[in-house]
PDB file of C-alpha atoms in Angstrom:
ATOM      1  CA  UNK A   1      -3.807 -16.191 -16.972  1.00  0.00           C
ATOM      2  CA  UNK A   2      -2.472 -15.338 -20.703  1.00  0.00           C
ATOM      3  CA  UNK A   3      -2.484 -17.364 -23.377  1.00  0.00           C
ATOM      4  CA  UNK A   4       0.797 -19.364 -22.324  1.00  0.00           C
ATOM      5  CA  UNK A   5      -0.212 -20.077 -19.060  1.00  0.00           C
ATOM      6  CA  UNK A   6       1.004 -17.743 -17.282  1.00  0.00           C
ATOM      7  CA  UNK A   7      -0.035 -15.176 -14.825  1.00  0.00           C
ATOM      8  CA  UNK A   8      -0.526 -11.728 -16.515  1.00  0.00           C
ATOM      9  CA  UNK A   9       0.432  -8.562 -14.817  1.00  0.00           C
ATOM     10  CA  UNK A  10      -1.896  -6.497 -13.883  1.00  0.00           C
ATOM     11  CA  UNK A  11      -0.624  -2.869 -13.190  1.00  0.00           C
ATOM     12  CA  UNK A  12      -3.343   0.415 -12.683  1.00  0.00           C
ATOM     13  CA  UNK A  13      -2.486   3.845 -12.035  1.00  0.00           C
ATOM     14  CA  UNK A  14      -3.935   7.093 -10.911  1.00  0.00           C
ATOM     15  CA  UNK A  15      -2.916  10.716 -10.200  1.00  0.00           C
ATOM     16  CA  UNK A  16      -3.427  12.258  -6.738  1.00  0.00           C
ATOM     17  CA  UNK A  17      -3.563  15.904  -5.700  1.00  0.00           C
ATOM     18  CA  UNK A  18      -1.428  16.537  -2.946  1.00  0.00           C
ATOM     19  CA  UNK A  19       0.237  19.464  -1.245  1.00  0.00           C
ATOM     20  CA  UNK A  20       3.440  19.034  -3.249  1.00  0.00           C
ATOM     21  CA  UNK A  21       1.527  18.426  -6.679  1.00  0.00           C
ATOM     22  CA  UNK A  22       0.133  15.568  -8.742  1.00  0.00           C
ATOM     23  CA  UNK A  23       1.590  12.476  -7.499  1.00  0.00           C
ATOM     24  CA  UNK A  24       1.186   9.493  -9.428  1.00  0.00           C
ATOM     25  CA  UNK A  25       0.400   6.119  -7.866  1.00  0.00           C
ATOM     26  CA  UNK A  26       1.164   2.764  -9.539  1.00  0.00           C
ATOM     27  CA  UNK A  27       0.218  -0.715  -7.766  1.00  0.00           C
ATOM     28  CA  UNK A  28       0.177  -3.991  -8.971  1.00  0.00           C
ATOM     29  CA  UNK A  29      -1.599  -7.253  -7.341  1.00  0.00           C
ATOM     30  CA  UNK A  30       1.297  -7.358  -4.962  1.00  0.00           C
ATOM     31  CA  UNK A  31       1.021  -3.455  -3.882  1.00  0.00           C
ATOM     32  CA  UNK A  32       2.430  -0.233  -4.303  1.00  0.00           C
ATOM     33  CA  UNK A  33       4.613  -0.492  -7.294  1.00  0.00           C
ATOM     34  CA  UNK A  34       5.496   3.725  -8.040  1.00  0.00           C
ATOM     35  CA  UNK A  35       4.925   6.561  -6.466  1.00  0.00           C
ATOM     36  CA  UNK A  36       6.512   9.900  -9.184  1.00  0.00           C
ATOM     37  CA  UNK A  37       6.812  13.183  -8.125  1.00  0.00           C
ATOM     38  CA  UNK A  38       5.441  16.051  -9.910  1.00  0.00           C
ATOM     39  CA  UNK A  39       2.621  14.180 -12.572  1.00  0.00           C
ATOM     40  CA  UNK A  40       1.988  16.096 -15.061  1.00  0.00           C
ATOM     41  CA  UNK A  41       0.669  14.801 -18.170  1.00  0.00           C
ATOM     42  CA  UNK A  42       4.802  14.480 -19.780  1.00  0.00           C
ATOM     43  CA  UNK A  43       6.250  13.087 -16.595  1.00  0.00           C
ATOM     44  CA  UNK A  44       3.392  10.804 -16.399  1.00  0.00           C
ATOM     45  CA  UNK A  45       3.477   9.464 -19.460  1.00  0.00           C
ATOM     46  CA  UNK A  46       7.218   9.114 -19.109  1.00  0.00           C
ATOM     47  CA  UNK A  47       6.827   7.230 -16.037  1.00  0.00           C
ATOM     48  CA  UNK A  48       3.892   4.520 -17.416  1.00  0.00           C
ATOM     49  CA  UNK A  49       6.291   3.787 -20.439  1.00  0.00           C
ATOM     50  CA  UNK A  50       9.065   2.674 -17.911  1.00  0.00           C
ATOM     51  CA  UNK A  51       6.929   0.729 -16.074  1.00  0.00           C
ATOM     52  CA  UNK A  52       5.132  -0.967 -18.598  1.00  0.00           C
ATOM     53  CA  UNK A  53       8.902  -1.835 -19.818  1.00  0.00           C
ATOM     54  CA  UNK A  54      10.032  -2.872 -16.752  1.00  0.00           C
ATOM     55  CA  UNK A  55       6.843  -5.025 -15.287  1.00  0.00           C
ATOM     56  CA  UNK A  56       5.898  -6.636 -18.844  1.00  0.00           C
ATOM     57  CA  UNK A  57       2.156  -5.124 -18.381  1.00  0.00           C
ATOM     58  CA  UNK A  58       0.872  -1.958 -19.855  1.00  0.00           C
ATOM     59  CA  UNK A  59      -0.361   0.516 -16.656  1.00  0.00           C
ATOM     60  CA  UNK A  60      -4.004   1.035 -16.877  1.00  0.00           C
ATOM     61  CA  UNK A  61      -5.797   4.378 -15.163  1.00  0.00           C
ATOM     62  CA  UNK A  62      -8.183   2.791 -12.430  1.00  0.00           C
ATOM     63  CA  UNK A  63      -8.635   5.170  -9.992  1.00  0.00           C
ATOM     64  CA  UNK A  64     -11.589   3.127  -8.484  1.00  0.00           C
ATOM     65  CA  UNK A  65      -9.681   0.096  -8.683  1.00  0.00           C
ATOM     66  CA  UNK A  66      -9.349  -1.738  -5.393  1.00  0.00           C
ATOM     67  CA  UNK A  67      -5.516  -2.211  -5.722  1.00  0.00           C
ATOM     68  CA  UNK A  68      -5.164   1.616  -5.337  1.00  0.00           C
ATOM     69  CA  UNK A  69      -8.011   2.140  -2.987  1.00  0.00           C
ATOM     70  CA  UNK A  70      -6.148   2.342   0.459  1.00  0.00           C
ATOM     71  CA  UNK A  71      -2.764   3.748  -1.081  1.00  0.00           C
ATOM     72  CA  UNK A  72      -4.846   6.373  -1.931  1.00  0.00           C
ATOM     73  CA  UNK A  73      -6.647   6.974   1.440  1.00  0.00           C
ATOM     74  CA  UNK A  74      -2.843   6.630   3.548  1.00  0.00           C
ATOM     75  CA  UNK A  75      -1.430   9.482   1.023  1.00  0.00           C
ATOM     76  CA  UNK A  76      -4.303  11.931   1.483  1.00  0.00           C
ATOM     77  CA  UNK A  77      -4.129  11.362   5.462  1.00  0.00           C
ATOM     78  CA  UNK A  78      -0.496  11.991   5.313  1.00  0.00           C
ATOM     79  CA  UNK A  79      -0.714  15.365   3.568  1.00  0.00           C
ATOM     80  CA  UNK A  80      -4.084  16.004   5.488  1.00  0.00           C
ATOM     81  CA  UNK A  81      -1.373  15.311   9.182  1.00  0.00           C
ATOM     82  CA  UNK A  82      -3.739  12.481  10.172  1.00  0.00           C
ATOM     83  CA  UNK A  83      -1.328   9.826   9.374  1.00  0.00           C
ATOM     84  CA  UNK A  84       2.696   9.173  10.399  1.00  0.00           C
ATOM     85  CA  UNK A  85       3.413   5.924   8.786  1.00  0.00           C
ATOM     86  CA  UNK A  86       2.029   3.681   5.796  1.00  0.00           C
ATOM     87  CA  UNK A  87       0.706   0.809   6.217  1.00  0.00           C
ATOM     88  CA  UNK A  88       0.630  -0.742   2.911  1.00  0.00           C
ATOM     89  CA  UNK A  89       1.727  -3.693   1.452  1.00  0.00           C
ATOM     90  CA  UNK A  90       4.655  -2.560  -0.961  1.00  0.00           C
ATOM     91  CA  UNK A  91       5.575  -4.565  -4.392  1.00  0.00           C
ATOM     92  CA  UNK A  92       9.529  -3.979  -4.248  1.00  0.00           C
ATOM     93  CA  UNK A  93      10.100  -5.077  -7.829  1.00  0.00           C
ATOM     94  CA  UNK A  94      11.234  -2.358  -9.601  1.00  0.00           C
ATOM     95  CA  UNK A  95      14.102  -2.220  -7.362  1.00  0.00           C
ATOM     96  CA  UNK A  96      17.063  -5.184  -6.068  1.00  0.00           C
ATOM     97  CA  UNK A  97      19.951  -5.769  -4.619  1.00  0.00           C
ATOM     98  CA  UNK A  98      21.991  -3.179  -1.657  1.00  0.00           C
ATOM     99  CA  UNK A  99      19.400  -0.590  -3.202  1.00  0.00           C
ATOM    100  CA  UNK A 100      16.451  -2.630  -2.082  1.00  0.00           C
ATOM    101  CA  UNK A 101      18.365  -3.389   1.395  1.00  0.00           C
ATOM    102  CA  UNK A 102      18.969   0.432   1.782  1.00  0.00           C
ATOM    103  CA  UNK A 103      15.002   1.256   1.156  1.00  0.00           C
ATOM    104  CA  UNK A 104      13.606  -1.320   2.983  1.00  0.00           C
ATOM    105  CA  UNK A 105      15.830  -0.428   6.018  1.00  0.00           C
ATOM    106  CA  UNK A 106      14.840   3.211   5.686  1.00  0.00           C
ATOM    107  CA  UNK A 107      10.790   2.180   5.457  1.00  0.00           C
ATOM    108  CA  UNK A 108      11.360   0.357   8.564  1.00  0.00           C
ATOM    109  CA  UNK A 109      13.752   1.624  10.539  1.00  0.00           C
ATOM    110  CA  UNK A 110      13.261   5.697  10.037  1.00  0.00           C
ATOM    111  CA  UNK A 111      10.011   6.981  11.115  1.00  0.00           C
ATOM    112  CA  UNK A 112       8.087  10.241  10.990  1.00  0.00           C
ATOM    113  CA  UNK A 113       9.519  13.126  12.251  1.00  0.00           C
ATOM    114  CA  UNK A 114      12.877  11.961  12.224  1.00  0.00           C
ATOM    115  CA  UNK A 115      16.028  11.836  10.067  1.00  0.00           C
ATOM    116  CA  UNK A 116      19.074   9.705   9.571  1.00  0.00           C
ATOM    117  CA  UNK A 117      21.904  10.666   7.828  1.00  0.00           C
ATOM    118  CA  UNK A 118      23.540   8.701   4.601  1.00  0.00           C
ATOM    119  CA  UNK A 119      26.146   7.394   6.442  1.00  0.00           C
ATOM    120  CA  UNK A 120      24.414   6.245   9.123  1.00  0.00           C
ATOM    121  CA  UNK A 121      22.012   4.606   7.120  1.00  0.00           C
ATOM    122  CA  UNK A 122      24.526   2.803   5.333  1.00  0.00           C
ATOM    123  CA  UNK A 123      25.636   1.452   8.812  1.00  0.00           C
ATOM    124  CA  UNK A 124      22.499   0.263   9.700  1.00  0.00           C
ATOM    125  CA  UNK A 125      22.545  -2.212   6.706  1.00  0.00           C
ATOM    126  CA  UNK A 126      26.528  -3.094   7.376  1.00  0.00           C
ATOM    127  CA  UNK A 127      27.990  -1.529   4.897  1.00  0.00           C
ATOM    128  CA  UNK A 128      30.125   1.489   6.800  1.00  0.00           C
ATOM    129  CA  UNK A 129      31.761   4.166   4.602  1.00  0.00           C
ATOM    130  CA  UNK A 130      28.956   3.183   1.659  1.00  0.00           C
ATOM    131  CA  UNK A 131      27.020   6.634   2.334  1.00  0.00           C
ATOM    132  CA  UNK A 132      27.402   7.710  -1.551  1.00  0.00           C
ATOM    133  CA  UNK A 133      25.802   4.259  -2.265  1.00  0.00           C
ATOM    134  CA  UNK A 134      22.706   4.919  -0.018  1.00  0.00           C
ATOM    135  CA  UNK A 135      22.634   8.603  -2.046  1.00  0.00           C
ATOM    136  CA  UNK A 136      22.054   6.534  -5.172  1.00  0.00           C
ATOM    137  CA  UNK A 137      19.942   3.942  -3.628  1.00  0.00           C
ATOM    138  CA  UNK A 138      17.575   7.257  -2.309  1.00  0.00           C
ATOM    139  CA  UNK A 139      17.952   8.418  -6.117  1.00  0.00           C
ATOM    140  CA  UNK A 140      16.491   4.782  -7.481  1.00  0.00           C
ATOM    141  CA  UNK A 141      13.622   4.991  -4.566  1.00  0.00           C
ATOM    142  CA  UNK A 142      10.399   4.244  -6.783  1.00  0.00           C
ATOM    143  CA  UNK A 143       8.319   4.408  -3.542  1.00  0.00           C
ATOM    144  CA  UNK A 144       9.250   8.245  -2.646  1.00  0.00           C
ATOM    145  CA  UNK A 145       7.011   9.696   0.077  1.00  0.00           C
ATOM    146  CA  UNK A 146       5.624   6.341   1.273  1.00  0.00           C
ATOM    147  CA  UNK A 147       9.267   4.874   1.447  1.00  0.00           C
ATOM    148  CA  UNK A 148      10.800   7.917   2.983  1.00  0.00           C
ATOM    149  CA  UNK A 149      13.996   8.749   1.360  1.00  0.00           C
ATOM    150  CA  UNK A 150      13.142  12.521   2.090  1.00  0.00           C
ATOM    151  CA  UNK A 151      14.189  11.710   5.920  1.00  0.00           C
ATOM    152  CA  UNK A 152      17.844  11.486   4.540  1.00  0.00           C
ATOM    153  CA  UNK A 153      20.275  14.208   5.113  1.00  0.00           C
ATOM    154  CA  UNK A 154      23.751  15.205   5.372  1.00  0.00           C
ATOM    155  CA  UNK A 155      25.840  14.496   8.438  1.00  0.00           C
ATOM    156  CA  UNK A 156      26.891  17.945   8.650  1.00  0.00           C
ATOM    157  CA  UNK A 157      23.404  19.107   8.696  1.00  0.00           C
ATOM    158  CA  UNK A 158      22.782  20.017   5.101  1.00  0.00           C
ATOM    159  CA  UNK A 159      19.564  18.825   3.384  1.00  0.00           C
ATOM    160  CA  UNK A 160      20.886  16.525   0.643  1.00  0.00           C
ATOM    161  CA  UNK A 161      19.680  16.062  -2.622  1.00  0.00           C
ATOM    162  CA  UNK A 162      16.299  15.090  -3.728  1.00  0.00           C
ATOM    163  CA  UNK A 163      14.672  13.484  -7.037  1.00  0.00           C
ATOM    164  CA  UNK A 164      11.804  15.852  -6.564  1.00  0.00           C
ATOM    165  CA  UNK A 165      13.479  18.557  -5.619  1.00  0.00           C
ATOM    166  CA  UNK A 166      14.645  20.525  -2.930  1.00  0.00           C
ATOM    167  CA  UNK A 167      11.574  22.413  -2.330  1.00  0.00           C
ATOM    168  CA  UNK A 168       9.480  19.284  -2.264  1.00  0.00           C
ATOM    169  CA  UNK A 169      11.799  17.700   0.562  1.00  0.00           C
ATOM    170  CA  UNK A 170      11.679  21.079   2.227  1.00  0.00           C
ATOM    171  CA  UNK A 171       7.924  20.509   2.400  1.00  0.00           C
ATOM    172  CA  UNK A 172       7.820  17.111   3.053  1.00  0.00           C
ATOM    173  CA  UNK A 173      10.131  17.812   6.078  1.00  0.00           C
ATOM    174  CA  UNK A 174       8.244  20.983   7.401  1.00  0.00           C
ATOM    175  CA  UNK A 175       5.033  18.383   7.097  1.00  0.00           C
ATOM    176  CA  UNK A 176       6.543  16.078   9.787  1.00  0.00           C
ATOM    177  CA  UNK A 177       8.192  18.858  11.696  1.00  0.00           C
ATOM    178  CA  UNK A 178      11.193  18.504  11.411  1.00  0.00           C
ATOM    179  CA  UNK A 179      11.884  21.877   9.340  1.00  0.00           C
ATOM    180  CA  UNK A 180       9.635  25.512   9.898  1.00  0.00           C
ATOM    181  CA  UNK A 181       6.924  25.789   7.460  1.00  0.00           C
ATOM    182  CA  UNK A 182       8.679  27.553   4.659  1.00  0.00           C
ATOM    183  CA  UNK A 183       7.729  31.387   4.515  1.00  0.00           C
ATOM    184  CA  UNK A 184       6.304  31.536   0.848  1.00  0.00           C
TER     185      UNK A 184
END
């Protein structure tokens, strides 16, 4: 507790090697809080000053830290192919309303190996004809990888866009088979 009473916010953070760079992982006392794409030391920075704005708490590195401890272990066995879905509980505040609906639906409802388009997805959580709106809720994902927004694709067959590029969903997507292994 703070000073007032109240329950402080405890937020740590490490960086993880992986086979589509540093990713950084964020968790609070209610779970995985951030997953960013591409940590290096400017992005990462960037990305601890939004969330100690947003969550009230300044991140703290604790790469030992038990909060992070089985994140950790579920995002090596993924990349390592020992591992199609994540287990882990997930702290969804960072992100609200149809968004939150749209991610949650896709966590659940979309699993490895697989993809769904954007309008189909936006069916799914009853809102037909919305498919732009699940584009930006897959842009807003703060739980890439582990919340699976790289399983989203065009109807017509096309890849889509991707926060952390098109290269990284490439890979991500070769990973679980459903693309070849890219050449080079």
């Amino acid at each position: 507790m703070d000073s007032h009473g109240q329950d402080e916010q405890q937020v740590v953070w490490t960086v993880v090697d992986s086979d589509i760079g540093p990713l950084l992982l964020a968790a609070t006392t209610e779970g995985l809080v951030n997953v960013v794409f591409h940590a290096t030391e400017p992005v990462r920075d960037r990305a601890l000053a939004r969330l100690a704005s947003r969550l009230g708490a300044e991140p703290v590195e604790a790469p030992g830290s038990p909060l992070l401890a089985e994140a950790i272990r579920q995002v090596e066995a993924y990349f390592a192919g020992e591992r199609r879905d994540f287990r882990l509980p997930l702290d969804w505040s960072l992100i609200s309303g149809f968004n939150r609906q749209v991610l949650r639906e896709l966590a659940s409802g979309v699993p490895y190996g697989t993809v769904v388009g954007y309008g189909d997805l936006a069916d799914r959580v009853g809102q037909p004809g919305a498919a732009q709106a699940v584009g930006m809720a897959m842009g807003s994902n703060p739980l890439p990888v582990v919340v699976p927004c790289h399983r989203v694709v065009e109807s017509d067959g096309g890849i889509g866009g991707f926060g952390g590029g098109l290269e990284t969903k490439r890979r991500l997507l070769a990973l679980e088979g459903v693309l070849p292994e890219p050449l080079f």
